[in-house]
Amino acid sequence: MTELATDLSRLIVQLFALWLIAVAALCLVRPRLALKGLGAMGSTPLIHFGEHALRALVGLALIGVSDATPWPQYFLWAGVFIVASSALIALAPRRWHHAYAMFWARRLPPWSLQVMAPFTAAVGGALMWVFS
């Protein structure tokens, strides 16, 4: 892989890490709004395919930068899993995706997002550390 491609992959993963930290902050401070966002997943073709295109991009970036990490196999297989699961969900009927999102948005209590937020932020921070 070229240096430019590796640098671009690293930038994409760093942006994803910042996104994880921002989502963690949203879940901590405004959990009901985060649940509303979760419930919107798959609700329109743009949201459905946009979500999975971005997920696949992050997965490809993890694959692309995996050799530049101390744990290349972990990042490679995480990227492969993200790309494959994104493709499968994108190809499934959108109503299934939306129904699954609504299932969880209705059942997760707001406090559960606040409990999970520090772990999400820690993953984002760890990714920033590995790829800085």
CSV table of N, CA and C in Angstrom, one decimal:
chain,number,residue,atom,x,y,z
A,1,MET,N,0.8,-1.2,0.0
A,1,MET,CA,0.0,0.0,0.0
A,1,MET,C,0.9,1.2,0.0
A,2,THR,N,0.5,2.2,-0.7
A,2,THR,CA,1.3,3.5,-0.8
A,2,THR,C,1.2,4.2,0.5
A,3,GLU,N,2.2,5.1,0.6
A,3,GLU,CA,2.2,6.0,1.8
A,3,GLU,C,1.0,6.9,1.9
A,4,LEU,N,0.5,7.4,0.7
A,4,LEU,CA,-0.7,8.2,0.7
A,4,LEU,C,-1.9,7.4,1.1
A,5,ALA,N,-2.0,6.2,0.6
A,5,ALA,CA,-3.2,5.4,1.0
A,5,ALA,C,-3.2,5.1,2.5
A,6,THR,N,-2.0,4.8,3.0
A,6,THR,CA,-1.9,4.5,4.5
A,6,THR,C,-2.2,5.7,5.3
A,7,ASP,N,-1.7,6.9,4.9
A,7,ASP,CA,-2.0,8.1,5.6
A,7,ASP,C,-3.5,8.5,5.5
A,8,LEU,N,-4.1,8.2,4.3
A,8,LEU,CA,-5.6,8.5,4.2
A,8,LEU,C,-6.4,7.5,5.1
A,9,SER,N,-5.9,6.2,5.1
A,9,SER,CA,-6.6,5.2,6.0
A,9,SER,C,-6.5,5.7,7.5
A,10,ARG,N,-5.3,6.1,7.9
A,10,ARG,CA,-5.1,6.6,9.2
A,10,ARG,C,-6.0,7.8,9.6
A,11,LEU,N,-6.1,8.7,8.6
A,11,LEU,CA,-7.0,9.9,8.9
A,11,LEU,C,-8.5,9.4,9.0
A,12,ILE,N,-8.9,8.5,8.2
A,12,ILE,CA,-10.3,8.0,8.3
A,12,ILE,C,-10.5,7.4,9.7
A,13,VAL,N,-9.6,6.5,10.1
A,13,VAL,CA,-9.7,5.9,11.4
A,13,VAL,C,-9.7,6.9,12.5
A,14,GLN,N,-8.9,8.0,12.4
A,14,GLN,CA,-8.8,9.0,13.4
A,14,GLN,C,-10.1,9.8,13.5
A,15,LEU,N,-10.7,10.1,12.3
A,15,LEU,CA,-12.0,10.7,12.3
A,15,LEU,C,-13.1,9.8,12.9
A,16,PHE,N,-13.0,8.5,12.6
A,16,PHE,CA,-14.0,7.6,13.2
A,16,PHE,C,-13.8,7.6,14.8
A,17,ALA,N,-12.6,7.6,15.2
A,17,ALA,CA,-12.3,7.7,16.7
A,17,ALA,C,-12.9,8.9,17.3
A,18,LEU,N,-12.8,10.1,16.6
A,18,LEU,CA,-13.4,11.3,17.1
A,18,LEU,C,-14.9,11.2,17.1
A,19,TRP,N,-15.5,10.5,16.1
A,19,TRP,CA,-16.9,10.3,16.0
A,19,TRP,C,-17.4,9.5,17.2
A,20,LEU,N,-16.6,8.4,17.5
A,20,LEU,CA,-17.0,7.6,18.6
A,20,LEU,C,-17.0,8.4,19.9
A,21,ILE,N,-16.0,9.2,20.1
A,21,ILE,CA,-16.0,10.1,21.3
A,21,ILE,C,-17.1,11.0,21.4
A,22,ALA,N,-17.5,11.6,20.2
A,22,ALA,CA,-18.6,12.5,20.2
A,22,ALA,C,-19.9,11.8,20.5
A,23,VAL,N,-20.1,10.6,19.9
A,23,VAL,CA,-21.3,9.8,20.2
A,23,VAL,C,-21.4,9.4,21.7
A,24,ALA,N,-20.2,9.1,22.2
A,24,ALA,CA,-20.2,8.8,23.7
A,24,ALA,C,-20.6,10.0,24.5
A,25,ALA,N,-20.2,11.2,24.1
A,25,ALA,CA,-20.6,12.4,24.8
A,25,ALA,C,-22.1,12.6,24.7
A,26,LEU,N,-22.6,12.4,23.5
A,26,LEU,CA,-24.1,12.5,23.3
A,26,LEU,C,-24.8,11.5,24.1
A,27,CYS,N,-24.4,10.3,24.2
A,27,CYS,CA,-25.0,9.3,25.0
A,27,CYS,C,-25.0,9.6,26.5
A,28,LEU,N,-23.9,10.2,26.9
A,28,LEU,CA,-23.8,10.6,28.3
A,28,LEU,C,-24.6,11.8,28.7
A,29,VAL,N,-24.7,12.8,27.8
A,29,VAL,CA,-25.4,14.0,28.2
A,29,VAL,C,-26.8,14.0,27.7
A,30,ARG,N,-27.1,13.4,26.5
A,30,ARG,CA,-28.5,13.5,26.0
A,30,ARG,C,-28.8,12.1,25.5
A,31,PRO,N,-29.0,11.1,26.4
A,31,PRO,CA,-29.3,9.7,26.0
A,31,PRO,C,-30.6,9.6,25.2
A,32,ARG,N,-31.6,10.4,25.5
A,32,ARG,CA,-32.9,10.2,24.8
A,32,ARG,C,-32.7,10.7,23.3
A,33,LEU,N,-31.9,11.7,23.1
A,33,LEU,CA,-31.6,12.1,21.7
A,33,LEU,C,-30.8,11.0,21.0
A,34,ALA,N,-29.9,10.4,21.7
A,34,ALA,CA,-29.1,9.3,21.1
A,34,ALA,C,-30.0,8.1,20.7
A,35,LEU,N,-31.0,7.8,21.6
A,35,LEU,CA,-31.9,6.8,21.3
A,35,LEU,C,-32.8,7.1,20.1
A,36,LYS,N,-33.2,8.4,20.0
A,36,LYS,CA,-34.0,8.8,18.8
A,36,LYS,C,-33.1,8.7,17.6
A,37,GLY,N,-31.8,9.0,17.6
A,37,GLY,CA,-31.0,8.7,16.5
A,37,GLY,C,-30.8,7.3,16.1
A,38,LEU,N,-30.7,6.4,17.1
A,38,LEU,CA,-30.7,5.0,16.9
A,38,LEU,C,-31.9,4.5,16.2
A,39,GLY,N,-33.1,5.0,16.7
A,39,GLY,CA,-34.4,4.6,16.1
A,39,GLY,C,-34.5,5.0,14.6
A,40,ALA,N,-33.7,6.0,14.2
A,40,ALA,CA,-33.8,6.5,12.8
A,40,ALA,C,-33.0,5.7,11.8
A,41,MET,N,-32.1,4.8,12.4
A,41,MET,CA,-31.3,4.0,11.5
A,41,MET,C,-32.1,3.1,10.6
A,42,GLY,N,-31.8,3.2,9.3
A,42,GLY,CA,-32.5,2.4,8.3
A,42,GLY,C,-33.9,3.0,7.9
A,43,SER,N,-34.2,4.2,8.5
A,43,SER,CA,-35.6,4.7,8.2
A,43,SER,C,-35.7,5.2,6.8
A,44,THR,N,-34.7,5.7,6.2
A,44,THR,CA,-34.8,6.1,4.8
A,44,THR,C,-33.6,5.5,4.0
A,45,PRO,N,-33.7,5.4,2.7
A,45,PRO,CA,-32.6,4.8,1.9
A,45,PRO,C,-31.3,5.6,2.1
A,46,LEU,N,-31.4,6.9,2.2
A,46,LEU,CA,-30.2,7.7,2.4
A,46,LEU,C,-29.5,7.3,3.7
A,47,ILE,N,-30.3,7.2,4.8
A,47,ILE,CA,-29.7,6.9,6.1
A,47,ILE,C,-29.2,5.4,6.0
A,48,HIS,N,-30.0,4.5,5.5
A,48,HIS,CA,-29.6,3.1,5.4
A,48,HIS,C,-28.3,2.9,4.7
A,49,PHE,N,-28.2,3.4,3.4
A,49,PHE,CA,-27.0,3.1,2.6
A,49,PHE,C,-25.9,4.1,3.0
A,50,GLY,N,-26.2,5.3,3.5
A,50,GLY,CA,-25.2,6.2,4.0
A,50,GLY,C,-24.4,5.6,5.2
A,51,GLU,N,-25.2,5.0,6.1
A,51,GLU,CA,-24.6,4.4,7.3
A,51,GLU,C,-23.7,3.3,6.9
A,52,HIS,N,-24.1,2.5,6.0
A,52,HIS,CA,-23.3,1.3,5.7
A,52,HIS,C,-22.1,1.6,4.8
A,53,ALA,N,-22.3,2.7,4.0
A,53,ALA,CA,-21.1,3.1,3.1
A,53,ALA,C,-20.0,3.7,4.1
A,54,LEU,N,-20.4,4.5,5.1
A,54,LEU,CA,-19.5,5.0,6.0
A,54,LEU,C,-18.8,3.9,6.8
A,55,ARG,N,-19.6,3.0,7.3
A,55,ARG,CA,-19.1,1.8,8.1
A,55,ARG,C,-18.1,1.0,7.2
A,56,ALA,N,-18.5,0.8,6.0
A,56,ALA,CA,-17.6,0.0,5.1
A,56,ALA,C,-16.3,0.8,4.9
A,57,LEU,N,-16.4,2.1,4.7
A,57,LEU,CA,-15.2,3.0,4.5
A,57,LEU,C,-14.2,2.8,5.7
A,58,VAL,N,-14.8,2.9,6.9
A,58,VAL,CA,-14.0,2.7,8.2
A,58,VAL,C,-13.4,1.3,8.2
A,59,GLY,N,-14.1,0.3,7.8
A,59,GLY,CA,-13.6,-1.1,7.8
A,59,GLY,C,-12.4,-1.2,6.8
A,60,LEU,N,-12.6,-0.6,5.6
A,60,LEU,CA,-11.5,-0.6,4.6
A,60,LEU,C,-10.3,0.1,5.1
A,61,ALA,N,-10.5,1.2,5.8
A,61,ALA,CA,-9.4,2.0,6.4
A,61,ALA,C,-8.7,1.2,7.5
A,62,LEU,N,-9.4,0.4,8.3
A,62,LEU,CA,-8.8,-0.4,9.3
A,62,LEU,C,-7.9,-1.5,8.6
A,63,ILE,N,-8.4,-2.0,7.5
A,63,ILE,CA,-7.7,-3.0,6.7
A,63,ILE,C,-6.4,-2.3,6.2
A,64,GLY,N,-6.6,-1.2,5.6
A,64,GLY,CA,-5.5,-0.5,4.9
A,64,GLY,C,-4.4,0.0,5.9
A,65,VAL,N,-4.7,0.2,7.1
A,65,VAL,CA,-3.7,0.7,8.0
A,65,VAL,C,-3.2,-0.4,9.0
A,66,SER,N,-3.8,-1.6,8.9
A,66,SER,CA,-3.5,-2.6,9.9
A,66,SER,C,-2.0,-2.9,10.0
A,67,ASP,N,-1.3,-3.0,8.9
A,67,ASP,CA,0.1,-3.3,9.0
A,67,ASP,C,0.9,-2.3,9.7
A,68,ALA,N,0.4,-1.1,9.9
A,68,ALA,CA,1.1,0.0,10.5
A,68,ALA,C,0.8,0.0,12.0
A,69,THR,N,0.2,-1.0,12.5
A,69,THR,CA,-0.2,-1.1,14.0
A,69,THR,C,0.6,-2.1,14.7
A,70,PRO,N,0.7,-2.1,16.0
A,70,PRO,CA,1.4,-3.2,16.7
A,70,PRO,C,0.6,-4.5,16.7
A,71,TRP,N,-0.7,-4.4,16.3
A,71,TRP,CA,-1.5,-5.6,16.2
A,71,TRP,C,-2.2,-5.8,14.9
A,72,PRO,N,-1.5,-6.0,13.8
A,72,PRO,CA,-2.0,-6.0,12.5
A,72,PRO,C,-3.2,-7.0,12.3
A,73,GLN,N,-3.1,-8.2,12.8
A,73,GLN,CA,-4.2,-9.2,12.6
A,73,GLN,C,-5.5,-8.7,13.2
A,74,TYR,N,-5.4,-8.1,14.4
A,74,TYR,CA,-6.7,-7.7,15.0
A,74,TYR,C,-7.4,-6.6,14.2
A,75,PHE,N,-6.6,-5.6,13.7
A,75,PHE,CA,-7.2,-4.6,13.0
A,75,PHE,C,-7.6,-5.0,11.6
A,76,LEU,N,-6.9,-6.0,11.0
A,76,LEU,CA,-7.3,-6.5,9.7
A,76,LEU,C,-8.6,-7.2,9.8
A,77,TRP,N,-8.8,-8.1,10.8
A,77,TRP,CA,-10.0,-8.9,10.9
A,77,TRP,C,-11.2,-8.0,11.4
A,78,ALA,N,-10.9,-7.0,12.2
A,78,ALA,CA,-11.9,-6.1,12.6
A,78,ALA,C,-12.4,-5.4,11.4
A,79,GLY,N,-11.5,-4.9,10.5
A,79,GLY,CA,-11.9,-4.3,9.3
A,79,GLY,C,-12.7,-5.2,8.4
A,80,VAL,N,-12.3,-6.4,8.2
A,80,VAL,CA,-13.0,-7.4,7.4
A,80,VAL,C,-14.4,-7.6,7.9
A,81,PHE,N,-14.5,-7.8,9.3
A,81,PHE,CA,-15.8,-8.0,9.9
A,81,PHE,C,-16.8,-6.8,9.6
A,82,ILE,N,-16.2,-5.6,9.8
A,82,ILE,CA,-17.0,-4.4,9.6
A,82,ILE,C,-17.5,-4.3,8.1
A,83,VAL,N,-16.6,-4.5,7.2
A,83,VAL,CA,-16.9,-4.4,5.7
A,83,VAL,C,-18.0,-5.5,5.4
A,84,ALA,N,-17.8,-6.7,5.8
A,84,ALA,CA,-18.7,-7.8,5.5
A,84,ALA,C,-20.1,-7.6,6.2
A,85,SER,N,-20.1,-7.2,7.4
A,85,SER,CA,-21.4,-7.0,8.1
A,85,SER,C,-22.1,-5.8,7.5
A,86,SER,N,-21.4,-4.8,7.1
A,86,SER,CA,-22.0,-3.6,6.4
A,86,SER,C,-22.6,-4.0,5.1
A,87,ALA,N,-21.9,-4.8,4.3
A,87,ALA,CA,-22.4,-5.3,3.0
A,87,ALA,C,-23.7,-6.1,3.2
A,88,LEU,N,-23.7,-7.0,4.2
A,88,LEU,CA,-24.8,-7.9,4.5
A,88,LEU,C,-26.1,-7.1,4.9
A,89,ILE,N,-25.9,-6.1,5.8
A,89,ILE,CA,-27.0,-5.3,6.3
A,89,ILE,C,-27.5,-4.4,5.2
A,90,ALA,N,-26.6,-3.9,4.4
A,90,ALA,CA,-27.0,-3.0,3.3
A,90,ALA,C,-27.8,-3.7,2.2
A,91,LEU,N,-27.5,-5.0,2.0
A,91,LEU,CA,-28.2,-5.8,1.1
A,91,LEU,C,-29.5,-6.4,1.6
A,92,ALA,N,-29.7,-6.4,2.9
A,92,ALA,CA,-30.9,-6.9,3.5
A,92,ALA,C,-32.0,-5.9,3.3
A,93,PRO,N,-33.3,-6.3,3.3
A,93,PRO,CA,-34.3,-5.3,3.2
A,93,PRO,C,-34.2,-4.2,4.3
A,94,ARG,N,-34.3,-3.0,3.8
A,94,ARG,CA,-34.2,-1.8,4.7
A,94,ARG,C,-35.1,-1.9,5.9
A,95,ARG,N,-36.3,-2.4,5.7
A,95,ARG,CA,-37.3,-2.4,6.8
A,95,ARG,C,-36.8,-3.3,7.9
A,96,TRP,N,-36.0,-4.4,7.6
A,96,TRP,CA,-35.5,-5.2,8.6
A,96,TRP,C,-34.5,-4.4,9.5
A,97,HIS,N,-33.6,-3.6,8.8
A,97,HIS,CA,-32.7,-2.8,9.5
A,97,HIS,C,-33.4,-1.8,10.4
A,98,HIS,N,-34.4,-1.1,9.9
A,98,HIS,CA,-35.1,-0.1,10.7
A,98,HIS,C,-35.9,-0.8,11.8
A,99,ALA,N,-36.5,-1.9,11.6
A,99,ALA,CA,-37.2,-2.6,12.7
A,99,ALA,C,-36.2,-3.0,13.8
A,100,TYR,N,-35.0,-3.5,13.4
A,100,TYR,CA,-34.0,-3.9,14.4
A,100,TYR,C,-33.6,-2.6,15.2
A,101,ALA,N,-33.4,-1.5,14.5
A,101,ALA,CA,-33.0,-0.3,15.2
A,101,ALA,C,-34.1,0.2,16.2
A,102,MET,N,-35.3,0.1,15.7
A,102,MET,CA,-36.5,0.5,16.5
A,102,MET,C,-36.6,-0.4,17.7
A,103,PHE,N,-36.4,-1.7,17.5
A,103,PHE,CA,-36.5,-2.7,18.6
A,103,PHE,C,-35.6,-2.2,19.8
A,104,TRP,N,-34.3,-1.9,19.5
A,104,TRP,CA,-33.4,-1.5,20.5
A,104,TRP,C,-33.7,-0.1,21.0
A,105,ALA,N,-34.1,0.8,20.2
A,105,ALA,CA,-34.4,2.2,20.6
A,105,ALA,C,-35.5,2.2,21.6
A,106,ARG,N,-36.5,1.3,21.5
A,106,ARG,CA,-37.6,1.3,22.4
A,106,ARG,C,-37.3,0.5,23.7
A,107,ARG,N,-36.3,-0.3,23.7
A,107,ARG,CA,-36.1,-1.2,24.8
A,107,ARG,C,-34.9,-0.8,25.7
A,108,LEU,N,-33.9,-0.1,25.1
A,108,LEU,CA,-32.8,0.4,25.9
A,108,LEU,C,-33.2,1.5,26.8
A,109,PRO,N,-33.0,1.4,28.1
A,109,PRO,CA,-33.3,2.6,28.9
A,109,PRO,C,-32.2,3.7,28.7
A,110,PRO,N,-32.6,4.9,28.8
A,110,PRO,CA,-31.6,6.0,28.6
A,110,PRO,C,-30.3,5.8,29.5
A,111,TRP,N,-30.5,5.4,30.7
A,111,TRP,CA,-29.3,5.2,31.6
A,111,TRP,C,-28.3,4.2,31.1
A,112,SER,N,-28.8,3.2,30.3
A,112,SER,CA,-27.9,2.2,29.8
A,112,SER,C,-26.9,2.8,28.8
A,113,LEU,N,-27.3,3.8,28.0
A,113,LEU,CA,-26.4,4.5,27.1
A,113,LEU,C,-25.4,5.3,27.9
A,114,GLN,N,-25.8,5.9,29.1
A,114,GLN,CA,-24.9,6.6,29.9
A,114,GLN,C,-23.8,5.7,30.5
A,115,VAL,N,-24.3,4.4,30.8
A,115,VAL,CA,-23.3,3.4,31.4
A,115,VAL,C,-22.3,3.0,30.3
A,116,MET,N,-22.8,2.8,29.0
A,116,MET,CA,-21.9,2.4,28.0
A,116,MET,C,-21.0,3.5,27.4
A,117,ALA,N,-21.4,4.7,27.6
A,117,ALA,CA,-20.7,5.9,27.0
A,117,ALA,C,-19.2,5.9,27.4
A,118,PRO,N,-18.8,5.7,28.6
A,118,PRO,CA,-17.3,5.7,28.9
A,118,PRO,C,-16.5,4.6,28.1
A,119,PHE,N,-17.1,3.5,27.9
A,119,PHE,CA,-16.5,2.4,27.1
A,119,PHE,C,-16.3,2.8,25.7
A,120,THR,N,-17.3,3.4,25.1
A,120,THR,CA,-17.3,3.9,23.8
A,120,THR,C,-16.2,5.0,23.6
A,121,ALA,N,-16.2,5.9,24.6
A,121,ALA,CA,-15.1,6.9,24.6
A,121,ALA,C,-13.7,6.3,24.7
A,122,ALA,N,-13.6,5.3,25.5
A,122,ALA,CA,-12.3,4.6,25.7
A,122,ALA,C,-11.9,4.0,24.4
A,123,VAL,N,-12.8,3.4,23.7
A,123,VAL,CA,-12.4,2.8,22.4
A,123,VAL,C,-12.0,3.9,21.4
A,124,GLY,N,-12.7,5.0,21.4
A,124,GLY,CA,-12.3,6.1,20.5
A,124,GLY,C,-10.9,6.6,20.9
A,125,GLY,N,-10.7,6.8,22.2
A,125,GLY,CA,-9.4,7.2,22.7
A,125,GLY,C,-8.3,6.3,22.3
A,126,ALA,N,-8.6,5.0,22.5
A,126,ALA,CA,-7.5,4.0,22.2
A,126,ALA,C,-7.2,4.0,20.7
A,127,LEU,N,-8.2,4.1,19.8
A,127,LEU,CA,-7.9,4.2,18.4
A,127,LEU,C,-7.1,5.5,18.1
A,128,MET,N,-7.4,6.6,18.7
A,128,MET,CA,-6.6,7.8,18.5
A,128,MET,C,-5.2,7.6,18.9
A,129,TRP,N,-5.0,6.9,20.0
A,129,TRP,CA,-3.6,6.6,20.5
A,129,TRP,C,-2.9,5.7,19.6
A,130,VAL,N,-3.5,4.6,19.1
A,130,VAL,CA,-2.8,3.7,18.2
A,130,VAL,C,-2.5,4.4,16.9
A,131,PHE,N,-3.4,5.2,16.4
A,131,PHE,CA,-3.2,5.8,15.1
A,131,PHE,C,-2.7,7.3,15.1
A,132,SER,N,-2.1,7.7,16.2
A,132,SER,CA,-1.6,9.1,16.3
A,132,SER,C,-0.1,9.1,15.9
